[in-house]
Each structure stands twice: as C-alpha cells, then as structure tokens.
Short mmCIF file of N, CA and C in Angstrom, two decimals:
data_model
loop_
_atom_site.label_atom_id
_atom_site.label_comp_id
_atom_site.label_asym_id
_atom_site.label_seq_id
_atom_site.Cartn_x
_atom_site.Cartn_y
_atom_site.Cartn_z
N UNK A 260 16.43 41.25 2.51
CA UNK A 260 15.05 41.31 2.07
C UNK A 260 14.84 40.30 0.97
N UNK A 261 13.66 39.20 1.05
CA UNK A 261 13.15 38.74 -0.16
C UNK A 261 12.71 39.02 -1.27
N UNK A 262 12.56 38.36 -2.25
CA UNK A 262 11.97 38.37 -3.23
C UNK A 262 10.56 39.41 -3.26
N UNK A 263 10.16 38.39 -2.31
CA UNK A 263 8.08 38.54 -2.05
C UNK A 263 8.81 39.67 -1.28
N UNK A 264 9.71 39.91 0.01
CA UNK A 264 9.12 41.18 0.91
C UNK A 264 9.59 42.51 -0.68
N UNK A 265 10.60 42.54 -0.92
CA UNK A 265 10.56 43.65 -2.24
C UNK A 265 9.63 43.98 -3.14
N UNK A 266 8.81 43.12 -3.54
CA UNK A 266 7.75 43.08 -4.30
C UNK A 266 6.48 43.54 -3.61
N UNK A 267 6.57 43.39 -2.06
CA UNK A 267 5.56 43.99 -1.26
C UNK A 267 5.90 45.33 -0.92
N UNK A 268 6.96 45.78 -0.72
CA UNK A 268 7.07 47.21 -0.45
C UNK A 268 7.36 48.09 -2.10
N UNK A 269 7.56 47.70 -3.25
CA UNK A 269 6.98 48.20 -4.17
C UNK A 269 5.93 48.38 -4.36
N UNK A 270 4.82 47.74 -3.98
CA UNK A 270 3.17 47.57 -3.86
C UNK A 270 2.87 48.62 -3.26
N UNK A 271 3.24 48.80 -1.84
CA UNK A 271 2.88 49.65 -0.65
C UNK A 271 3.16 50.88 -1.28
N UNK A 272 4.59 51.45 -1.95
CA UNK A 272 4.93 52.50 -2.45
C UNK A 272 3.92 53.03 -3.29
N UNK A 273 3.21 51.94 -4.01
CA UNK A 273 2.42 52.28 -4.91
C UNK A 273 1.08 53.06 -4.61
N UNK A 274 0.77 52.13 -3.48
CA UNK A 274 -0.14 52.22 -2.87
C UNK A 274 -0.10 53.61 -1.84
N UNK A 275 0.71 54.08 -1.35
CA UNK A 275 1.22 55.20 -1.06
C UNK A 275 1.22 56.74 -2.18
N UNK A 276 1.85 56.12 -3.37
CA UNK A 276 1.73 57.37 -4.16
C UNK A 276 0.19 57.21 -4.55
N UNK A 277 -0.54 56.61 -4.86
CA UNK A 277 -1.53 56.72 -5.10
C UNK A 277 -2.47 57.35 -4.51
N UNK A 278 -2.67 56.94 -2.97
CA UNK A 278 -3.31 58.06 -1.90
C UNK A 278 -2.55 59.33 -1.99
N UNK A 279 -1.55 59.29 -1.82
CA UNK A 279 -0.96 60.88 -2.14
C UNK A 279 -1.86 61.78 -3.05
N UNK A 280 -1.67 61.18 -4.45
CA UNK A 280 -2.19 61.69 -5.44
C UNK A 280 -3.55 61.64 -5.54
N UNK A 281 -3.99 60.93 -5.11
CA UNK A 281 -5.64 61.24 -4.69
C UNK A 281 -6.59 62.05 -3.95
N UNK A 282 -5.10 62.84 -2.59
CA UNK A 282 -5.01 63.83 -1.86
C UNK A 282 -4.77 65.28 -2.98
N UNK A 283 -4.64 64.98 -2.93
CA UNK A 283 -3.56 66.16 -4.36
C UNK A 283 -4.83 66.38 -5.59
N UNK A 284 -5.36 65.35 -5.89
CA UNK A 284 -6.26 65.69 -7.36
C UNK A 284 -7.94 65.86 -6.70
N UNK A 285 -8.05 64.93 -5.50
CA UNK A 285 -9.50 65.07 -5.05
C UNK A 285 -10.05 63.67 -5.38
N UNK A 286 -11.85 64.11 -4.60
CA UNK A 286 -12.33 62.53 -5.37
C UNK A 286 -12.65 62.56 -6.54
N UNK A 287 -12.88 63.37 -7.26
CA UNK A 287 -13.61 63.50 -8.79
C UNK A 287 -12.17 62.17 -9.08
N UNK A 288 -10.96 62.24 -9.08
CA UNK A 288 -10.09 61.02 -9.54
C UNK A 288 -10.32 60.00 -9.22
N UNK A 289 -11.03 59.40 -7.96
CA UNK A 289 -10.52 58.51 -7.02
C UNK A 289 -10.67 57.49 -7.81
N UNK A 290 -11.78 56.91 -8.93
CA UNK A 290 -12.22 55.60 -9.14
C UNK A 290 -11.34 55.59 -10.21
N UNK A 291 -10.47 56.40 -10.90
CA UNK A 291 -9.24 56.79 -11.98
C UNK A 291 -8.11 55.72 -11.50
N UNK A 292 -7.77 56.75 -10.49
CA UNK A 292 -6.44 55.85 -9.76
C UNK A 292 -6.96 54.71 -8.57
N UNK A 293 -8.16 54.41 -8.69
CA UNK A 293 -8.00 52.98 -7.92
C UNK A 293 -7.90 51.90 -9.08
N UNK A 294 -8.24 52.52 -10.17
CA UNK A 294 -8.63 51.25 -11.09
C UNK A 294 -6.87 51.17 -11.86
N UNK A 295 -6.28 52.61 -12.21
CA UNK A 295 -5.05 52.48 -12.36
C UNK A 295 -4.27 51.23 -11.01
N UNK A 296 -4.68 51.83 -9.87
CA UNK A 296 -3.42 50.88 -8.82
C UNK A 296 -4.13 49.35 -9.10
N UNK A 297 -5.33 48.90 -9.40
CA UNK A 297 -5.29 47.47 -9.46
C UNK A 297 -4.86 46.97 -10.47
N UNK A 298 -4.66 47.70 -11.67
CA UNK A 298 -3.95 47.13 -12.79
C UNK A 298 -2.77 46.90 -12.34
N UNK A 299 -2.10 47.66 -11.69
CA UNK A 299 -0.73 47.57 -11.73
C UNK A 299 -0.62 46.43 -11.05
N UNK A 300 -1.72 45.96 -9.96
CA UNK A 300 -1.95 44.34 -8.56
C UNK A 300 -1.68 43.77 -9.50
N UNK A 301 -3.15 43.60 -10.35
CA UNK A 301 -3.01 42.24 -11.49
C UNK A 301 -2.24 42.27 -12.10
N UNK A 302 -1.29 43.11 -12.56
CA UNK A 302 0.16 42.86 -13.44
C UNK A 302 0.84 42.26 -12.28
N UNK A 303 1.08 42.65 -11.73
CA UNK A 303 1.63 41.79 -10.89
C UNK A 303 1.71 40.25 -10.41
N UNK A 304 0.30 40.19 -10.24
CA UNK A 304 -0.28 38.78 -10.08
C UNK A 304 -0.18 37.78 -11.17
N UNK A 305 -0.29 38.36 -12.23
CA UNK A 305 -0.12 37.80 -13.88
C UNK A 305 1.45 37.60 -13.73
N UNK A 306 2.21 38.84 -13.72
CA UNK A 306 3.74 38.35 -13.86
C UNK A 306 3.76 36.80 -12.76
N UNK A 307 3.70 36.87 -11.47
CA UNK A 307 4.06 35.77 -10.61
C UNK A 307 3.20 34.49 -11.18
N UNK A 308 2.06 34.37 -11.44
CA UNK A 308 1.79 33.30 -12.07
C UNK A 308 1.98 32.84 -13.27
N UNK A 309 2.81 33.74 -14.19
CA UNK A 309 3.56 33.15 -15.49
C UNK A 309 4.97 32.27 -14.84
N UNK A 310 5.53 33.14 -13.88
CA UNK A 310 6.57 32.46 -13.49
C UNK A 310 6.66 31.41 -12.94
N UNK A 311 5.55 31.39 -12.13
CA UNK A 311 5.03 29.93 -11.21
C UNK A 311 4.60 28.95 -12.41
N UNK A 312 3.94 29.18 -13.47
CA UNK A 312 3.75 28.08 -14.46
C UNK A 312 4.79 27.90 -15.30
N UNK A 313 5.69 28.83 -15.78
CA UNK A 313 7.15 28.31 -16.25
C UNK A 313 7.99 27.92 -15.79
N UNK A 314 8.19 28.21 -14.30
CA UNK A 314 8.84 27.26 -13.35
C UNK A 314 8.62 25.94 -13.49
N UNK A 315 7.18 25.10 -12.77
CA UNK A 315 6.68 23.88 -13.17
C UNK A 315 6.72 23.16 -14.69
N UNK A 316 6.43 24.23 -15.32
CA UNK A 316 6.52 23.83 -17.03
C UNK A 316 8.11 23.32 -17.19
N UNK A 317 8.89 24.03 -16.68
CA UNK A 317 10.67 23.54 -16.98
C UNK A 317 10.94 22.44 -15.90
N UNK A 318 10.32 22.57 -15.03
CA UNK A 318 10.19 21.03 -13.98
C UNK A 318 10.05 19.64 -14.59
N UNK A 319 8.71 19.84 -15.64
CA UNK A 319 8.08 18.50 -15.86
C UNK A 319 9.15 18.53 -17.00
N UNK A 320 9.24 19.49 -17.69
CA UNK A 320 10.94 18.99 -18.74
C UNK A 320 11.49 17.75 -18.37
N UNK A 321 12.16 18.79 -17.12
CA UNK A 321 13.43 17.92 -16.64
C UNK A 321 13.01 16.84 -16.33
N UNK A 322 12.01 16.53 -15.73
CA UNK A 322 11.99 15.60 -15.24
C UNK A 322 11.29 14.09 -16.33
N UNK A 323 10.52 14.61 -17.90
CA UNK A 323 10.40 13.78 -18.64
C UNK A 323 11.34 13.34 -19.15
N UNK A 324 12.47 14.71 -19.35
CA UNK A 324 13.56 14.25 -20.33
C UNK A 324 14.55 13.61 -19.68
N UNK A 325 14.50 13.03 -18.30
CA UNK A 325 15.53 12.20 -17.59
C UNK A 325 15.06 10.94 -17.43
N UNK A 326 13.16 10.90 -17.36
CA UNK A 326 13.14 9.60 -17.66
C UNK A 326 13.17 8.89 -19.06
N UNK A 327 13.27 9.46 -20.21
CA UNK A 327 13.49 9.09 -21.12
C UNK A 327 14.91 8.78 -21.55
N UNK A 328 15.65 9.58 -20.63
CA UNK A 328 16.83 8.94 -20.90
C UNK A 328 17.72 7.49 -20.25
N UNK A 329 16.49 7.73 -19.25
CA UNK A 329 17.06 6.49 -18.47
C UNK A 329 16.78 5.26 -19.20
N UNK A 330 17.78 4.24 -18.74
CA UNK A 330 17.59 2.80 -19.56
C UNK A 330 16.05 2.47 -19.99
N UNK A 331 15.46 1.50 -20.73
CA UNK A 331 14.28 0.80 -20.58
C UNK A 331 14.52 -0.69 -20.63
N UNK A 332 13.87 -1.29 -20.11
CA UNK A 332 14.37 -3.06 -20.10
C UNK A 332 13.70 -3.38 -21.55
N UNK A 333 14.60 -4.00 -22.18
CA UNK A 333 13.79 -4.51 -23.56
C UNK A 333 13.50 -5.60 -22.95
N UNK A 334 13.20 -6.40 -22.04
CA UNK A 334 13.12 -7.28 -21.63
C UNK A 334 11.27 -7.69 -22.42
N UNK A 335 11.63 -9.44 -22.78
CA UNK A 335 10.11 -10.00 -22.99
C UNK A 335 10.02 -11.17 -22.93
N UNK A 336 9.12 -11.63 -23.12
CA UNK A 336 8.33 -13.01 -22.93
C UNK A 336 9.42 -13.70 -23.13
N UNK A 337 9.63 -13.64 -24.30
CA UNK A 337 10.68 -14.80 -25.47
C UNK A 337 12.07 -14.63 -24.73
N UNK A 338 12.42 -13.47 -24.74
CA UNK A 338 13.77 -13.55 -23.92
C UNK A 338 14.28 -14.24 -22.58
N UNK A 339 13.06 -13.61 -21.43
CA UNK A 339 12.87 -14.80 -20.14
C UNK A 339 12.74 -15.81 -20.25
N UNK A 340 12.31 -16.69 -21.18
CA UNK A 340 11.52 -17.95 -21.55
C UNK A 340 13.12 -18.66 -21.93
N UNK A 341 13.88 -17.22 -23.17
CA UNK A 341 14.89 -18.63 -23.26
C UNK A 341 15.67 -18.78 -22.40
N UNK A 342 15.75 -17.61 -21.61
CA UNK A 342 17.14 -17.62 -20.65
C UNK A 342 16.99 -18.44 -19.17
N UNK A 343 15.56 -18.73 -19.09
CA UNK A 343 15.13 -19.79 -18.36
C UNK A 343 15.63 -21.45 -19.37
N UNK A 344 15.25 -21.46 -20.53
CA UNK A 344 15.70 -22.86 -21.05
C UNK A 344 17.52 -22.87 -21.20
N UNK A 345 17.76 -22.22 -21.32
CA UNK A 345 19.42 -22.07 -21.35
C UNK A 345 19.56 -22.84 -19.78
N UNK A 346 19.43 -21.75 -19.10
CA UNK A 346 19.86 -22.19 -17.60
C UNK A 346 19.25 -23.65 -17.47
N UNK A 347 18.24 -24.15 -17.57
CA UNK A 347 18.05 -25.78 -16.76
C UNK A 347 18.92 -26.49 -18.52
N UNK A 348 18.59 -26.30 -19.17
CA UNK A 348 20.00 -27.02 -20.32
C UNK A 348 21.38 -26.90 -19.80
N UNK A 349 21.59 -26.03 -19.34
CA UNK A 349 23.55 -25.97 -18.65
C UNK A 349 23.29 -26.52 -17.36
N UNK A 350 22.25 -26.18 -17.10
CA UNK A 350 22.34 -26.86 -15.21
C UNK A 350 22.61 -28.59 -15.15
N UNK A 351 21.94 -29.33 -16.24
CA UNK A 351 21.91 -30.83 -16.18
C UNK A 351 23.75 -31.22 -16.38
N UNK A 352 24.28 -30.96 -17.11
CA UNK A 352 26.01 -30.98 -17.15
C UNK A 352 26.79 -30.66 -16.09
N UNK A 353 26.70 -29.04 -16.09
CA UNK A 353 27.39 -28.55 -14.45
C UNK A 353 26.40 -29.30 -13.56
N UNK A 354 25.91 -29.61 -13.14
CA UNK A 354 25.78 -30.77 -12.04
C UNK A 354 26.39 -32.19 -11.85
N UNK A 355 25.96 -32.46 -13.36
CA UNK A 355 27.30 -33.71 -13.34
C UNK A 355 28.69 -33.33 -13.02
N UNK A 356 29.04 -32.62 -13.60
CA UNK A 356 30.59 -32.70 -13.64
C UNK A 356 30.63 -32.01 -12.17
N UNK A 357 30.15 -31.35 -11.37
CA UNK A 357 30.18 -30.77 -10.21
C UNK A 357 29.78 -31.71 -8.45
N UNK A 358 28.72 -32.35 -9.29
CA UNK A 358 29.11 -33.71 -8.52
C UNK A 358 29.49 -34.92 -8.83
N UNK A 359 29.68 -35.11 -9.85
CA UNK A 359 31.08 -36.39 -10.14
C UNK A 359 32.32 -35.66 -9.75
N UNK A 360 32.86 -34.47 -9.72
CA UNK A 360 34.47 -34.17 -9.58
C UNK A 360 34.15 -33.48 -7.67
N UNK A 361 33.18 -33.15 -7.14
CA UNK A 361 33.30 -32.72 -5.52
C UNK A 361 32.32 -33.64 -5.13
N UNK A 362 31.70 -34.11 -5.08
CA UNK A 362 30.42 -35.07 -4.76
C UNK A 362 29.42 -33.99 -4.15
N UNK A 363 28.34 -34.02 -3.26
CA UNK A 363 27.79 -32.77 -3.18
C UNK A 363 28.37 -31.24 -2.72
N UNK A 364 29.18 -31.48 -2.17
CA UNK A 364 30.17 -29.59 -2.40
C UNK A 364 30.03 -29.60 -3.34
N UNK A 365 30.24 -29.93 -4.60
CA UNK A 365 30.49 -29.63 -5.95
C UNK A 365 29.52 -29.50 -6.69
N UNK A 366 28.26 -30.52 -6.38
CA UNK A 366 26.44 -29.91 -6.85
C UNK A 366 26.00 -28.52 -6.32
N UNK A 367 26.21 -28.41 -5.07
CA UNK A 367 25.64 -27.43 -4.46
C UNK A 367 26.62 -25.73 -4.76
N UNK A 368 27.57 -26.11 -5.66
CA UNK A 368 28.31 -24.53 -5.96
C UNK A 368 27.86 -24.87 -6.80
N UNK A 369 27.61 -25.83 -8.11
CA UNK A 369 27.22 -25.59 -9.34
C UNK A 369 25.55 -25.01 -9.63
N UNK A 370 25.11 -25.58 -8.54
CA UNK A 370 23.85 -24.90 -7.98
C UNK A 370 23.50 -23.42 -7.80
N UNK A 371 24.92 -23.11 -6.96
CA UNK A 371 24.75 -21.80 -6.43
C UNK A 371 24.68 -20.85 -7.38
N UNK A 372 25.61 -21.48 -8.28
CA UNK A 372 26.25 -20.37 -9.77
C UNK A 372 25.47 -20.52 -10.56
N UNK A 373 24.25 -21.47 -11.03
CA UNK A 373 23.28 -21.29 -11.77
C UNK A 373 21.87 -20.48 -11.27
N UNK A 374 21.88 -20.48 -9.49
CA UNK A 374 21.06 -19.30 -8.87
C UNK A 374 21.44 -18.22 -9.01
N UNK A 375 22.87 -17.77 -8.62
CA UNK A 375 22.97 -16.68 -8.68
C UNK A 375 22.98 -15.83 -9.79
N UNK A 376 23.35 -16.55 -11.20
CA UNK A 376 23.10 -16.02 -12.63
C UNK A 376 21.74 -15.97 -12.88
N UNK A 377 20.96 -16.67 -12.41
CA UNK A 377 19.25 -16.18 -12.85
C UNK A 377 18.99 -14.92 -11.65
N UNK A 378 19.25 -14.73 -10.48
CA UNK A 378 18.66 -13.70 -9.79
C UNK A 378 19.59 -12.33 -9.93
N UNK A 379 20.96 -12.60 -10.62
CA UNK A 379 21.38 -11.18 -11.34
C UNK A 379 20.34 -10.97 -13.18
N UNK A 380 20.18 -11.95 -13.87
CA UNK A 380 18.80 -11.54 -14.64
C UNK A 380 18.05 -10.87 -14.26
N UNK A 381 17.18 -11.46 -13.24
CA UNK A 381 16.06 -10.94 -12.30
C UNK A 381 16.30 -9.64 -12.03
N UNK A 382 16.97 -9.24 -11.73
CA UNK A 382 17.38 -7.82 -11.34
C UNK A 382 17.50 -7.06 -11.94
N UNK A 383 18.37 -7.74 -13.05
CA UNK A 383 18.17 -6.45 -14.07
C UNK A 383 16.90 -6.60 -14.94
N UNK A 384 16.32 -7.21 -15.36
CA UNK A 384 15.24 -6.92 -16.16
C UNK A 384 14.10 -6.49 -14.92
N UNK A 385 14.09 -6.84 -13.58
CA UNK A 385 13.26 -6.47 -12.96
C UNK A 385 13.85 -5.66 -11.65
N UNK A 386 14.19 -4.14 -11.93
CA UNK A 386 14.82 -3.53 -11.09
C UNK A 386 14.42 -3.42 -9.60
N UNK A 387 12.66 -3.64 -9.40
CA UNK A 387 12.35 -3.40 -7.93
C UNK A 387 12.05 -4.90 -7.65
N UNK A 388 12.33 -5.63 -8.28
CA UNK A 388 11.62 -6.83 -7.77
C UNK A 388 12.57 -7.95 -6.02
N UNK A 389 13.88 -6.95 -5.42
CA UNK A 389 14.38 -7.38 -4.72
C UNK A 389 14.71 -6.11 -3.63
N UNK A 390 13.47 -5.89 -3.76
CA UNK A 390 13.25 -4.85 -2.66
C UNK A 390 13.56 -3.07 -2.41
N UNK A 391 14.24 -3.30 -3.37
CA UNK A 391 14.83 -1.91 -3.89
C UNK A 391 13.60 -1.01 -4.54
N UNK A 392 13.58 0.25 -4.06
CA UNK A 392 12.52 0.86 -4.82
C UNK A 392 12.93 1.84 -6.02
N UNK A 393 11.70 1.75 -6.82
CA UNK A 393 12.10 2.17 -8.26
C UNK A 393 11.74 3.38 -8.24
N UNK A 394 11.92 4.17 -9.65
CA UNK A 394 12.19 6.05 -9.79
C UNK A 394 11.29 6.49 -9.05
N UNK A 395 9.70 5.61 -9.66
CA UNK A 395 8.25 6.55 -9.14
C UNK A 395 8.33 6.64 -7.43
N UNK A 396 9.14 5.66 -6.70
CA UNK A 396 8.99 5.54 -5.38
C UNK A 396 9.83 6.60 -4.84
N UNK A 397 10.99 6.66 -4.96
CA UNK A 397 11.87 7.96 -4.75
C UNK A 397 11.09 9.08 -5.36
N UNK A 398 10.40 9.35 -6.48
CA UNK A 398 10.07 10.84 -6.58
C UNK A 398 9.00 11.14 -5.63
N UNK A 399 7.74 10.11 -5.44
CA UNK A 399 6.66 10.15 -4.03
C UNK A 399 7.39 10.96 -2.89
N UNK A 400 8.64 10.05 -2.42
CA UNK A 400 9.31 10.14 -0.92
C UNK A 400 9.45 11.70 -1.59
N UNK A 401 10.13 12.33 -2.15
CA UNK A 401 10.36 13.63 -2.41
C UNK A 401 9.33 15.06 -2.28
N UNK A 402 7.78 14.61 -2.65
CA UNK A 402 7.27 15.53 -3.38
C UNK A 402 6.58 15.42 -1.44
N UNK A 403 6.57 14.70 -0.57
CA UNK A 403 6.16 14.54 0.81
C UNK A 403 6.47 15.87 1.25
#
C-alpha cells in the first residue's frame, strides 16, 4: 500500500466513524460532525501541501547551492585580448624556427599547436561554445 492509498483509507475510516456516529447521535449533530470531518480533510490537505512546498523549497536549495559551487569563468575582455596578443607574438618565431628547421611540415605543426592552445582557451572560458551543452540545457532535458 502507498503513501496516498494509506492516507485514503484513514480518510474513509473517518468518514465511516463519522456516519456511524451520526447514526448513533441523530441529525440535531449532523452539521457538528460534518464540519468536525472537514477539518480533519483540510488538515490534511494543509499537512500535504506543507510537504509539497518543503519538498520544492529543499529542491531549489540543492539545486542553487550546486550552482554556486560550481566553477565561474573569471574570464574578461582584458584577459582574451591578451591571450590573443601572446599567441600571434609566439606564433611569428615558432613559425620561423618551424619552417626554417621542417620547411612546411614544420609551419603547419607549429600552426597546429598554436590552434590547438587557443581552442583549449576557448573551451574553457567558453564551456558550450563547441557544441557541448551547458547546466541550464541538461536541467530543461530533465524537468521534460
């Protein structure tokens, strides 16, 4: 038995002694114990919707206090800007020496290794920007 079916056949019981006792005392009671058995509904209804909002209430917790814990990119203007001037400043050397010592084999890896160090940047300061989807996209797919 569930949760909800237990909570429904406590109801019914209720609802049971109540006609009983309404048999038993007459109608001069009746509007006594109907108004007693709906208190006891809306207690009821009150208990499940405290729980249903403290449920959600400890939801959005968890779920603020994990994005706050997760990294944040300090990433900015000034930082991209230099790590763009770094890279074409090292690129003019490693090209020389990469094609003076392989002739173009040797441009085109020095090439490669100055691409592939800017698009591991890229990635990390810009986590969805290579197709990968970010937190808000996984929690969407979830809440479907």
């Amino acid at each position: 038995m569930t949760g909800m079916d237990a909570r429904d056949a406590d109801l019914k019981k209720e609802l049971d002694a109540t006609l009983q006792t309404r048999r038993e005392l007459g109608e001069e009671y009746e509007s006594a114990l109907v108004d007693s058995f709906l208190e006891k509904v809306d207690q009821r209804i009150d208990g499940a919707v405290e729980r249903r909002v403290r449920r959600q209430l400890a939801e959005r917790q968890m779920t603020t206090a994990r994005e706050s814990r997760s990294p944040r990119p300090t990433d900015s203007f000034g930082e991209r800007f230099g790590f763009g001037i770094v890279s074409l400043v090292l690129a003019v050397p490693l090209s020389a020496i990469g094609g003076g010592v392989a002739d173009l084999p040797g441009l085109l890896v020095a090439w490669a290794g100055i691409v592939g160090v800017n698009v591991v940047q890229a990635a990390r300061t810009n986590p969805g920007v290579f197709g990968r989807r970010g937190r808000a996209g996984r929690d969407d797919a979830r809440e479907d």
